[in-house]
XYZ file of C-alpha atoms in Angstrom:
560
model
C 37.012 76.230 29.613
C 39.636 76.645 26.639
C 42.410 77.686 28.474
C 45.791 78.326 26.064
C 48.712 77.332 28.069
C 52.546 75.954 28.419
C 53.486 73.719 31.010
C 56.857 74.151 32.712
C 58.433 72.011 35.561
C 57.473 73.203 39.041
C 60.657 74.363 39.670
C 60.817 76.793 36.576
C 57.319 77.954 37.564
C 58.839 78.667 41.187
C 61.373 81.027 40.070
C 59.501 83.613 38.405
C 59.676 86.034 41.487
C 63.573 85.402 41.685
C 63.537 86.146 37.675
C 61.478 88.887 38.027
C 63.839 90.577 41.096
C 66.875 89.625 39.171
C 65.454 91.812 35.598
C 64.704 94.621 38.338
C 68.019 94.742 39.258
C 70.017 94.344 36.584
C 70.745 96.285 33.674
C 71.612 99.959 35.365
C 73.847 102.314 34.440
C 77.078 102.474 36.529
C 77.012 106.658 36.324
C 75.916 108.985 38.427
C 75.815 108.780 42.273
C 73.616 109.586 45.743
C 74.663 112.688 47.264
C 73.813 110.477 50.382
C 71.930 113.004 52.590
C 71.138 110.366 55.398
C 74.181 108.757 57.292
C 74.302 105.489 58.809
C 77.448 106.741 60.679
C 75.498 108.694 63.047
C 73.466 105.563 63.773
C 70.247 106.778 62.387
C 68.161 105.044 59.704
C 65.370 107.484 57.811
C 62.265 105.982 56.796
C 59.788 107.549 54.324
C 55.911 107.113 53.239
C 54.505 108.853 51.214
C 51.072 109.267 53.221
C 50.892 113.428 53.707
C 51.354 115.287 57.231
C 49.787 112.823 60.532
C 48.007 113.187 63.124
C 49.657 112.282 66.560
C 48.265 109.286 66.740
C 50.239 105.925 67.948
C 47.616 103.523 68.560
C 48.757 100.414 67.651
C 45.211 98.486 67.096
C 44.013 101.146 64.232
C 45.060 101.243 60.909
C 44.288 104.860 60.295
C 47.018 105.978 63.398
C 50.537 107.530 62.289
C 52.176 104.345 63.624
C 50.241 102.224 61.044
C 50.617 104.628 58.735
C 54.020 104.716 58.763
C 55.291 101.418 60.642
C 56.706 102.916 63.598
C 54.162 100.712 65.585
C 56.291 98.048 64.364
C 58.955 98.920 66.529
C 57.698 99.780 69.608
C 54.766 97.069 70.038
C 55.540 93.232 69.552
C 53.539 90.064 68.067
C 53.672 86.600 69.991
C 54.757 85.315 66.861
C 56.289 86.908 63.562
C 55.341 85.311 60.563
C 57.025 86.133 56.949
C 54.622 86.978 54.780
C 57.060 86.658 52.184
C 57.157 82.847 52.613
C 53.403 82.477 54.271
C 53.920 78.726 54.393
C 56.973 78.432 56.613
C 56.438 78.322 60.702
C 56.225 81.528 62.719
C 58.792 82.491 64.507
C 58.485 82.502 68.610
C 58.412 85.871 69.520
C 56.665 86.779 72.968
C 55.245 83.671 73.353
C 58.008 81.401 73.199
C 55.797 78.240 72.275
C 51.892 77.786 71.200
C 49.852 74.635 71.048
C 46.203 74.180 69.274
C 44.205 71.490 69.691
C 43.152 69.334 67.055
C 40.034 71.345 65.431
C 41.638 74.667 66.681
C 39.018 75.732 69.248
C 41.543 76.317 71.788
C 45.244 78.030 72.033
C 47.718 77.428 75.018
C 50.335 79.811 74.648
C 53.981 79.904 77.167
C 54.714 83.361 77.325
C 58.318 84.665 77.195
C 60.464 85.555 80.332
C 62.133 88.260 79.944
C 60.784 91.237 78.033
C 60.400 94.425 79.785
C 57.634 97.352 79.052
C 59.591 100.517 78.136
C 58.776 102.618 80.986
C 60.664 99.868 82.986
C 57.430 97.731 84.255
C 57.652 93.754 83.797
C 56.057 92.226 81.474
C 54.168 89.062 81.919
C 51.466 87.308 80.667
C 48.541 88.923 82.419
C 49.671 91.590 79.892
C 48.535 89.102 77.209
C 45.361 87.861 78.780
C 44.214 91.214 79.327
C 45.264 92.280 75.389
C 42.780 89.153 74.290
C 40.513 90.569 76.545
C 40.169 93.866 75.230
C 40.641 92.833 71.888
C 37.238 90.692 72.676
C 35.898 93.455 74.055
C 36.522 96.426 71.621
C 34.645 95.575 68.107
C 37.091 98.138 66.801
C 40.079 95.973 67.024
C 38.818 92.472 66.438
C 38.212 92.825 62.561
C 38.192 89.246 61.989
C 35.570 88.862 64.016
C 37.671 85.986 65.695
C 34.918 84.597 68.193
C 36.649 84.493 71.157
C 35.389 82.511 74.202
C 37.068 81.917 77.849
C 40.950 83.716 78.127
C 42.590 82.257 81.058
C 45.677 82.967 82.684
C 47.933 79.770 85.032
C 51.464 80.858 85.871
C 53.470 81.853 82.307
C 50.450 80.417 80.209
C 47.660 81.911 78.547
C 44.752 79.541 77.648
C 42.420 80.828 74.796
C 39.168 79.067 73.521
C 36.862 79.561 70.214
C 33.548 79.430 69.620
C 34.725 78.100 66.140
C 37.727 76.602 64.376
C 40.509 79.270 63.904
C 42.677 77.461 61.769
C 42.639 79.918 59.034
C 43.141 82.906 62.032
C 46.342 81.113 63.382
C 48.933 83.630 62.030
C 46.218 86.983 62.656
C 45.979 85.590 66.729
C 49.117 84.690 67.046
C 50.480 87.984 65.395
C 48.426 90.251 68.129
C 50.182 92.816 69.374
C 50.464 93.264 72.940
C 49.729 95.872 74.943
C 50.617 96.586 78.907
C 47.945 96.189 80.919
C 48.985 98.709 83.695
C 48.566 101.748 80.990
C 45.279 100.445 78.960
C 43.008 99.202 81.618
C 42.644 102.431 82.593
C 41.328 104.042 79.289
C 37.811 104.673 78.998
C 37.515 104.512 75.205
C 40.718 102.674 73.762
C 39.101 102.371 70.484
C 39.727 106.367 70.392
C 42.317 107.429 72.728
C 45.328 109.003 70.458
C 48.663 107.134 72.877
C 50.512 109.847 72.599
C 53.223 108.248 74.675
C 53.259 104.541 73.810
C 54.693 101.764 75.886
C 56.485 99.047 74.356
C 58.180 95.751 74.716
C 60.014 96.507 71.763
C 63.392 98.270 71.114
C 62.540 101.635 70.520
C 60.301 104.204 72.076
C 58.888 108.048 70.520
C 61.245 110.685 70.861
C 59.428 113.772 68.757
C 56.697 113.974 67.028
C 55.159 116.237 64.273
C 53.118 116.468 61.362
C 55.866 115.891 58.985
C 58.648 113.569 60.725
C 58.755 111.218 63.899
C 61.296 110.300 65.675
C 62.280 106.894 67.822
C 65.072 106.735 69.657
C 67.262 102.927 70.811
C 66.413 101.990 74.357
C 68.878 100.726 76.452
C 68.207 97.503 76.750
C 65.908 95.244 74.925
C 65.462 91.507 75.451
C 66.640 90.021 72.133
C 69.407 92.053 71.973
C 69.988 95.774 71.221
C 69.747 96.450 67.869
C 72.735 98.910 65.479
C 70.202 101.341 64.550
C 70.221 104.115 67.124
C 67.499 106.340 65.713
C 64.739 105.834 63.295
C 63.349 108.993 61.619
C 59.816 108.791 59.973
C 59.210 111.195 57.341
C 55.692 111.749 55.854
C 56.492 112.806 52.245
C 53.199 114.523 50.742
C 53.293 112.522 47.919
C 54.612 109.797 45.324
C 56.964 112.391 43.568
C 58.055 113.921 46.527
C 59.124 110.196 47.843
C 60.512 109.268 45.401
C 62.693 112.387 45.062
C 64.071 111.449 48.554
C 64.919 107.894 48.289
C 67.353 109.167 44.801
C 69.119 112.068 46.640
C 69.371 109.657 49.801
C 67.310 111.464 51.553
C 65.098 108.526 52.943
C 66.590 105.217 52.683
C 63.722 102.949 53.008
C 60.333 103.095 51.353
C 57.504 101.681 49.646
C 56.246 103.909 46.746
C 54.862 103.003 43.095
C 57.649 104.097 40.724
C 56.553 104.393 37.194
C 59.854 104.746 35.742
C 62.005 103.243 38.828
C 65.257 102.586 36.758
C 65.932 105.738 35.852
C 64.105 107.680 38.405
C 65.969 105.991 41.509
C 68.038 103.017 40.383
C 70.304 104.455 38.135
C 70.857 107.447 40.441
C 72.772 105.228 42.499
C 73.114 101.383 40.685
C 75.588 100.325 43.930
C 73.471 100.983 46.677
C 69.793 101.887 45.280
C 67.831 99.099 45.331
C 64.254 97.542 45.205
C 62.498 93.905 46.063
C 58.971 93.313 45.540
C 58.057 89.754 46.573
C 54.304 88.834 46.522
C 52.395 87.213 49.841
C 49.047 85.767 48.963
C 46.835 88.176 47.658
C 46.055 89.735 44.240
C 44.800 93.084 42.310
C 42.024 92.157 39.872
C 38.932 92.858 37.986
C 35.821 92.361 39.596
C 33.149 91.888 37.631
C 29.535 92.718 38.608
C 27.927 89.240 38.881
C 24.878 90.482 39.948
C 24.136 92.471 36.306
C 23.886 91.001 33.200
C 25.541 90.261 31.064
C 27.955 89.651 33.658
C 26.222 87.035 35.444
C 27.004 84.537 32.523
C 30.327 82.548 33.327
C 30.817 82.196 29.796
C 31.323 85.460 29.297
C 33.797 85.915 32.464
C 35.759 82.849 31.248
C 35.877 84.940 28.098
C 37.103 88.273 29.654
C 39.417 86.241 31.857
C 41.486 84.324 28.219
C 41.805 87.524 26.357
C 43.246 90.303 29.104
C 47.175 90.333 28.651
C 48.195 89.907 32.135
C 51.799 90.588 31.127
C 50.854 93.848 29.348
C 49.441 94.803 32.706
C 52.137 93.613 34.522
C 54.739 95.986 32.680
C 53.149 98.488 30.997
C 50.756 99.785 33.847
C 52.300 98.164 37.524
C 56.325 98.966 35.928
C 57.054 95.576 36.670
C 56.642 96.003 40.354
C 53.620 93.776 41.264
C 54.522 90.528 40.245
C 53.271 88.662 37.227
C 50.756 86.368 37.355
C 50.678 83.557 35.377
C 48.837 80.817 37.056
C 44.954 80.399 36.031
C 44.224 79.665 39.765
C 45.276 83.375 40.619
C 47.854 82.278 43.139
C 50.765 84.402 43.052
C 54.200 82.507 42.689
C 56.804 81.250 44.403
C 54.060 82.442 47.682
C 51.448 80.056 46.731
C 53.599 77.266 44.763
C 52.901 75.122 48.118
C 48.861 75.175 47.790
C 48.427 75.055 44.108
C 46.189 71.808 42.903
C 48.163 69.326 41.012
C 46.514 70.042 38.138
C 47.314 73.604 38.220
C 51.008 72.933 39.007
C 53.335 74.162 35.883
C 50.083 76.032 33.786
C 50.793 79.073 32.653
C 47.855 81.211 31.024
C 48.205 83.155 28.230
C 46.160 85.443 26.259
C 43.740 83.608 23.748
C 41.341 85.784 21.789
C 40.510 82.631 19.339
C 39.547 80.560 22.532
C 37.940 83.632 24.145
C 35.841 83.770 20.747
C 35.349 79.791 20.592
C 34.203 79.866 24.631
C 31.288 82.638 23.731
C 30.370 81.163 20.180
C 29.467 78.296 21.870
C 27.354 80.012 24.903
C 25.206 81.819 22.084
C 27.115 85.139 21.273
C 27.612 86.521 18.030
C 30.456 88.528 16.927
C 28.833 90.585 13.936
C 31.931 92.534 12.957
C 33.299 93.939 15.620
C 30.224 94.256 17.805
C 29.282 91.423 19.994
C 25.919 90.363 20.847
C 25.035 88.659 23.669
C 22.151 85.437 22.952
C 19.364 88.074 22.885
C 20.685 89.616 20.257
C 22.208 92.655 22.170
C 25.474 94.542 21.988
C 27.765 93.394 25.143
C 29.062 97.066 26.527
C 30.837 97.395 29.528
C 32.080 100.200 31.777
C 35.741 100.014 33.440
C 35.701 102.288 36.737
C 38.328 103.160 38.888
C 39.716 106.756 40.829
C 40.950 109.695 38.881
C 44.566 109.802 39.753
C 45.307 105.948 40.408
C 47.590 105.855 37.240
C 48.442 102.484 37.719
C 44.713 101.052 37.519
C 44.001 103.344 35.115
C 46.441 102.630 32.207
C 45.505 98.713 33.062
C 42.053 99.208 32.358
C 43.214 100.890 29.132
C 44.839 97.786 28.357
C 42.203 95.778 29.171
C 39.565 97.736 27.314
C 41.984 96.953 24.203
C 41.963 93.571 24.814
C 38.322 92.996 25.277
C 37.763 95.124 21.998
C 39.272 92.002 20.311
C 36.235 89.965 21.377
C 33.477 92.818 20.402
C 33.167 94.150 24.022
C 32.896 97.826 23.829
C 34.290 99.620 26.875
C 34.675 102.922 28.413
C 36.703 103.795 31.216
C 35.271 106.349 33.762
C 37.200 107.861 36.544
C 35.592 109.154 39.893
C 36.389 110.509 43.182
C 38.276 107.743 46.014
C 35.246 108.420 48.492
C 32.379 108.140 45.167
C 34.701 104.706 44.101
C 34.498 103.036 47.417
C 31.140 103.842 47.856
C 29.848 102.193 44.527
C 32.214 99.375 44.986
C 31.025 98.567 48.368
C 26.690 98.987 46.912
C 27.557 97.549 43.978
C 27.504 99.858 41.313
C 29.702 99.813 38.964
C 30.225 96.990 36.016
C 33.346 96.567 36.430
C 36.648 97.448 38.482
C 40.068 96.896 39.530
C 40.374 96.611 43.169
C 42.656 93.971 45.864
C 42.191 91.189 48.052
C 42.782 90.292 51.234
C 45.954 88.431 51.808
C 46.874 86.133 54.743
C 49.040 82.865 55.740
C 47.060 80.856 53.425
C 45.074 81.572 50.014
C 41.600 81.281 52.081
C 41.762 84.841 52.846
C 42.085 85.718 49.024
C 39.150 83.232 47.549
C 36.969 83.813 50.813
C 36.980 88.148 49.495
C 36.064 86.867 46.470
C 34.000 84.535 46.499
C 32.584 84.060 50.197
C 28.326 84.039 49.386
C 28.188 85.330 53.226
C 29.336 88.493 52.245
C 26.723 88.872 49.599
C 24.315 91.948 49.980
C 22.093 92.751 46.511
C 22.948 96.229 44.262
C 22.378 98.542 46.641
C 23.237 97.567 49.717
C 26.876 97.968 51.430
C 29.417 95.212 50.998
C 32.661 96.486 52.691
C 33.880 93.703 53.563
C 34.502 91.763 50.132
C 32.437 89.718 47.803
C 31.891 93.353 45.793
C 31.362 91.157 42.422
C 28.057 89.723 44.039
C 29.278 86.337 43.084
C 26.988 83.297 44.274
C 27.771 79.779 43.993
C 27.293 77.215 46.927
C 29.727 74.989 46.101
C 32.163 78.045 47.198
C 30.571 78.383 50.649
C 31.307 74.897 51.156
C 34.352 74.876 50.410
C 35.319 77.705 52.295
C 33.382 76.609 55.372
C 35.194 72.914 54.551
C 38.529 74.757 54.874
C 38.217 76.884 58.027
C 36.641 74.167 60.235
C 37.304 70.725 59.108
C 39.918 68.852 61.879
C 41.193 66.204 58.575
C 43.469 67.854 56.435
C 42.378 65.988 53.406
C 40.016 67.614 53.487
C 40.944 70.749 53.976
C 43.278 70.276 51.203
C 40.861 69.206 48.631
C 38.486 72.508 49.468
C 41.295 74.549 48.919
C 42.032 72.546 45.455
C 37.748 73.379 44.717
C 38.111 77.069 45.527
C 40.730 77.143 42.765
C 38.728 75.088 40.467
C 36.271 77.248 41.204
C 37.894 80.176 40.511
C 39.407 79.070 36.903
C 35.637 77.898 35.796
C 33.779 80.373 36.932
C 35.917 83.267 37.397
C 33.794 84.902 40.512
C 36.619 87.689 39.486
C 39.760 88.413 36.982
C 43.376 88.121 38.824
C 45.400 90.657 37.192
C 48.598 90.790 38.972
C 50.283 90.093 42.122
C 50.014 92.060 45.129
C 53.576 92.797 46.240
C 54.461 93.345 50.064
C 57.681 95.538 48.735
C 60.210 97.855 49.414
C 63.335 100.416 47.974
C 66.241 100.535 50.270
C 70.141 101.836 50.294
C 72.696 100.230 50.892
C 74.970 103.126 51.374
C 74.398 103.017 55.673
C 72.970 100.039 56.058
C 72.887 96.089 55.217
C 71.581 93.171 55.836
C 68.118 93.755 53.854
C 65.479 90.924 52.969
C 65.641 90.319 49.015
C 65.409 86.706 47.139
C 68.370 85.197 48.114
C 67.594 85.528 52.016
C 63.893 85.908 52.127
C 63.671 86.264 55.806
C 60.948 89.021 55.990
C 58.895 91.348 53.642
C 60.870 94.108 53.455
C 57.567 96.606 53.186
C 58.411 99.102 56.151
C 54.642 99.113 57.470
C 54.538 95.498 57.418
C 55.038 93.660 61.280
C 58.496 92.514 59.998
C 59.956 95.613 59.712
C 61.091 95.171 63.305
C 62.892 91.840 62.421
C 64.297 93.781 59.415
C 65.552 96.492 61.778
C 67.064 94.489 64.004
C 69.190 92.339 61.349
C 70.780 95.843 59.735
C 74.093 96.302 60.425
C 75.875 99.664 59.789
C 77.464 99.252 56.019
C 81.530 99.266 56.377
């Protein structure tokens, strides 16, 4: 593959988040001013989403409840461990369990469970309550979405023993980040894969106060084992929309968000440069253009490479994402400084740029023909394509403008077609469609990303329903083994070297297009409140539906 690039040192390469964060910042107008309608004086933080009225719902173990929704679950329910998906490669931190042991191929977990905690309706907590979580995790299909194959879950003293019917090593930060749940309240609920928890009990700080459609309300418990936290009161707000958020977060209204902004400098920065602000770091996964692998022309690599040199990533990155999800530079489709740790030497310091004259050399020499400004595939046959995505997703949408621009520079005709969410996710998951943007997964290491690609066990024909990844059809057993390599192999050699294929892998036969990053972001004021994550003290994501948000909370500190 012809692949245009500049090297830079790895340390240059390393920094483009922290450039990227800085260039967000910077640059705003010192008028104008937040009429500040939230005050941290009272001891209350507000919280917004914009994800439309909810149902009272505060299940912890389903993504669809109001406390997923919004986050709130975050604060009331707590992990063993909390990871920062910001910086996936550091250690989790001890949280419930205060120490964890695998053994060498990572069939087995022996977790030491924390003294102290206490459930909020005053029970104690203790490590039958995480036995019996595991347990009814391993029990309820509905909450086990990994599929993790759990086998024996024992319980001696403060220790819970846990046992695999296969190597978890690339499920360490998913087990370890289960939240737990007392077993005094859920063992006797018929159907906990449905029941609403209207009143949820907690280990962590806060517990539900009110609830409605629009706005819920948690309220500081008296004690809490790691320390009380400044925050008294957290108020959810459900905004109905993206406008209507972002409205709030410039009049002050909410103080901490996660919305797409088009225009975010002038729409929310600028309202208030000294205490509106934004960070979007990037964890491990990536928004991208699948291809249909399974239809041709697009089963021909030569024509993915080809798709893959001539899209203008950075075009993408401003022009349709507003800078927001983080460029991506690297052919390997790791996102940077989050996956600078895994990247294959001879990946480390490449940056890809456009390159219509390669893209034109790389399918001249597979047997196209670019007659004018029509090109024909070896059979003699104008290449077409059709870019697909949801009416209304603006962001997607003016990307696969851009990229049905570029590809007009090899001969590719293109048309973009909008449809409904429900018709989009149908034909993505059968597998019709020729192309479309669409995420990853995203975990502690880049297996997670390249197995949704790429992962041939996933693979059902046009047709048939693939929810759970691999929508681009893509084939190739050299991928399988890799991927199988990396999640069971005991020699870490070896696991590093089938990471290192996946990415070789990717960058030869592009399985799919990396676009930009995935960002695990957040705005937030400063006006009430301090002690938020950004790039100079990366401690957490600062995304308020991400696990974190509870370590964020409880490093705030009212502004003086």
């Amino acid at each position: 593959m012809r692949v245009k690039v500049k090297v830079r040192s790895r340390g240059v390469a390393g920094s483009a988040a922290a450039l990227l964060a800085l260039t967000m910042l910077a640059g705003c107008s010192a008028d104008g001013g937040s009429s500040g309608g939230s005050s941290g004086g009272d001891g209350v933080l507000n919280v917004g989403m914009p994800n439309s009225p909810q149902a009272n719902n505060s299940n912890p173990f389903l993504a669809t409840s109001a406390g997923a929704s919004l986050g709130y679950r975050a604060m009331i329910y707590e992990p063993l461990a909390m990871a920062n998906g910001a910086r996936p490669a550091d250690d989790p931190q001890p949280w419930l369990a205060s120490e964890w042991e695998w053994n060498e191929d990572y069939t087995a977990l022996s977790l030491t469970i924390q003294d102290g905690p206490i459930w909020s309706d005053d029970t104690e907590f203790s490590a039958a309550d995480v036995a019996y979580t595991f347990n009814l995790v391993k029990d309820t299909p509905a909450f086990n979405g990994a599929a993790i194959a759990f086998e024996d879950i024992t319980l001696d003293g403060d220790t819970v023993e846990l046992t695999f019917g296969e190597s978890q090593f690339v499920n360490q930060t998913r087990i370890l980040g289960t939240t737990i749940v007392p077993e005094h309240i859920w063992s006797e609920i018929d159907e906990p894969e449905t029941w609403d928890n209207k009143e949820p009990v907690g280990t962590g700080p806060y517990v539900l106060k009110t609830f409605t459609p629009q706005t819920i309300t948690l309220t500081r418990r008296d004690a809490y084992w790691k320390g009380l936290p400044e925050v008294e009161e957290l108020r959810y707000t459900s905004y109905n929309d993206n406008n209507a958020q972002t409205t709030a977060l410039a009049n002050g209204d909410s103080e901490w968000s996660f919305v797409f902004m088009p225009d975010y400098e002038n729409v929310y920065i600028n309202k208030d440069p000294e205490h509106h602000n934004l960070w979007f770091p990037t964890g491990l996964g990536v928004h991208g253009l699948w291809l249909n692998t399974d239809r041709a022309p697009f089963d021909d690599p030569a024509l993915r490479r080809a798709v893959s040199m001539v899209i203008n990533r950075d075009d993408i990155h401003v022009q349709a994402h507003a800078g927001l999800y983080p460029a991506l530079e690297n052919p390997t489709g790791l996102p940077l400084p989050a996956g600078e740790a895994f990247l294959a030497p001879e990946f480390q310091g490449v940056v890809q740029e456009p390159d219509v004259d390669g893209a034109k050399a790389e399918l001249e020499d597979a047997g196209y023909d670019l007659s004018g400004d029509t090109l024909l595939d070896p059979d003699g046959n104008p290449v077409s394509i059709t870019l697909t995505d949801p009416a209304g997703w603006s962001d997607y949408l003016t990307a696969l403008s851009i990229i049905s621009d570029n590809l007009a520079e090899i001969g590719i005709e293109s048309t973009v077609q909008t449809q409904t969410v429900d018709a989009w996710r149908n034909a993505v998951d059968n597998g019709e469609f020729d192309a479309t943007l669409h995420w990853t997964n995203s975990g502690a290491t880049p297996y997670d990303m390249y197995q949704h690609i790429m992962d041939g066990a996933m693979y059902h024909p046009i047709g048939e329903g693939s929810p759970g990844g691999n929508f681009g059809r893509y084939q190739n057993e050299d991928a399988d083994a890799a991927l199988k390599e990396y999640a069971t192999t005991s020699d870490e050699d070896a696991r590093t070297e089938a990471l290192y294929e996946l990415q070789r892998i990717l960058v030869e036969d592009v399985p799919m297009v990396p676009t930009v990053a995935g960002p695990i972001g957040a705005q937030y004021n400063t006006r009430n409140w301090v002690g938020w994550p950004d790039e100079s003290d990366p401690y957490a994501p600062p995304q308020p539906t991400q696990p974190n948000a509870l370590e964020v909370v409880l490093r705030l500190k009212a502004a003086e």
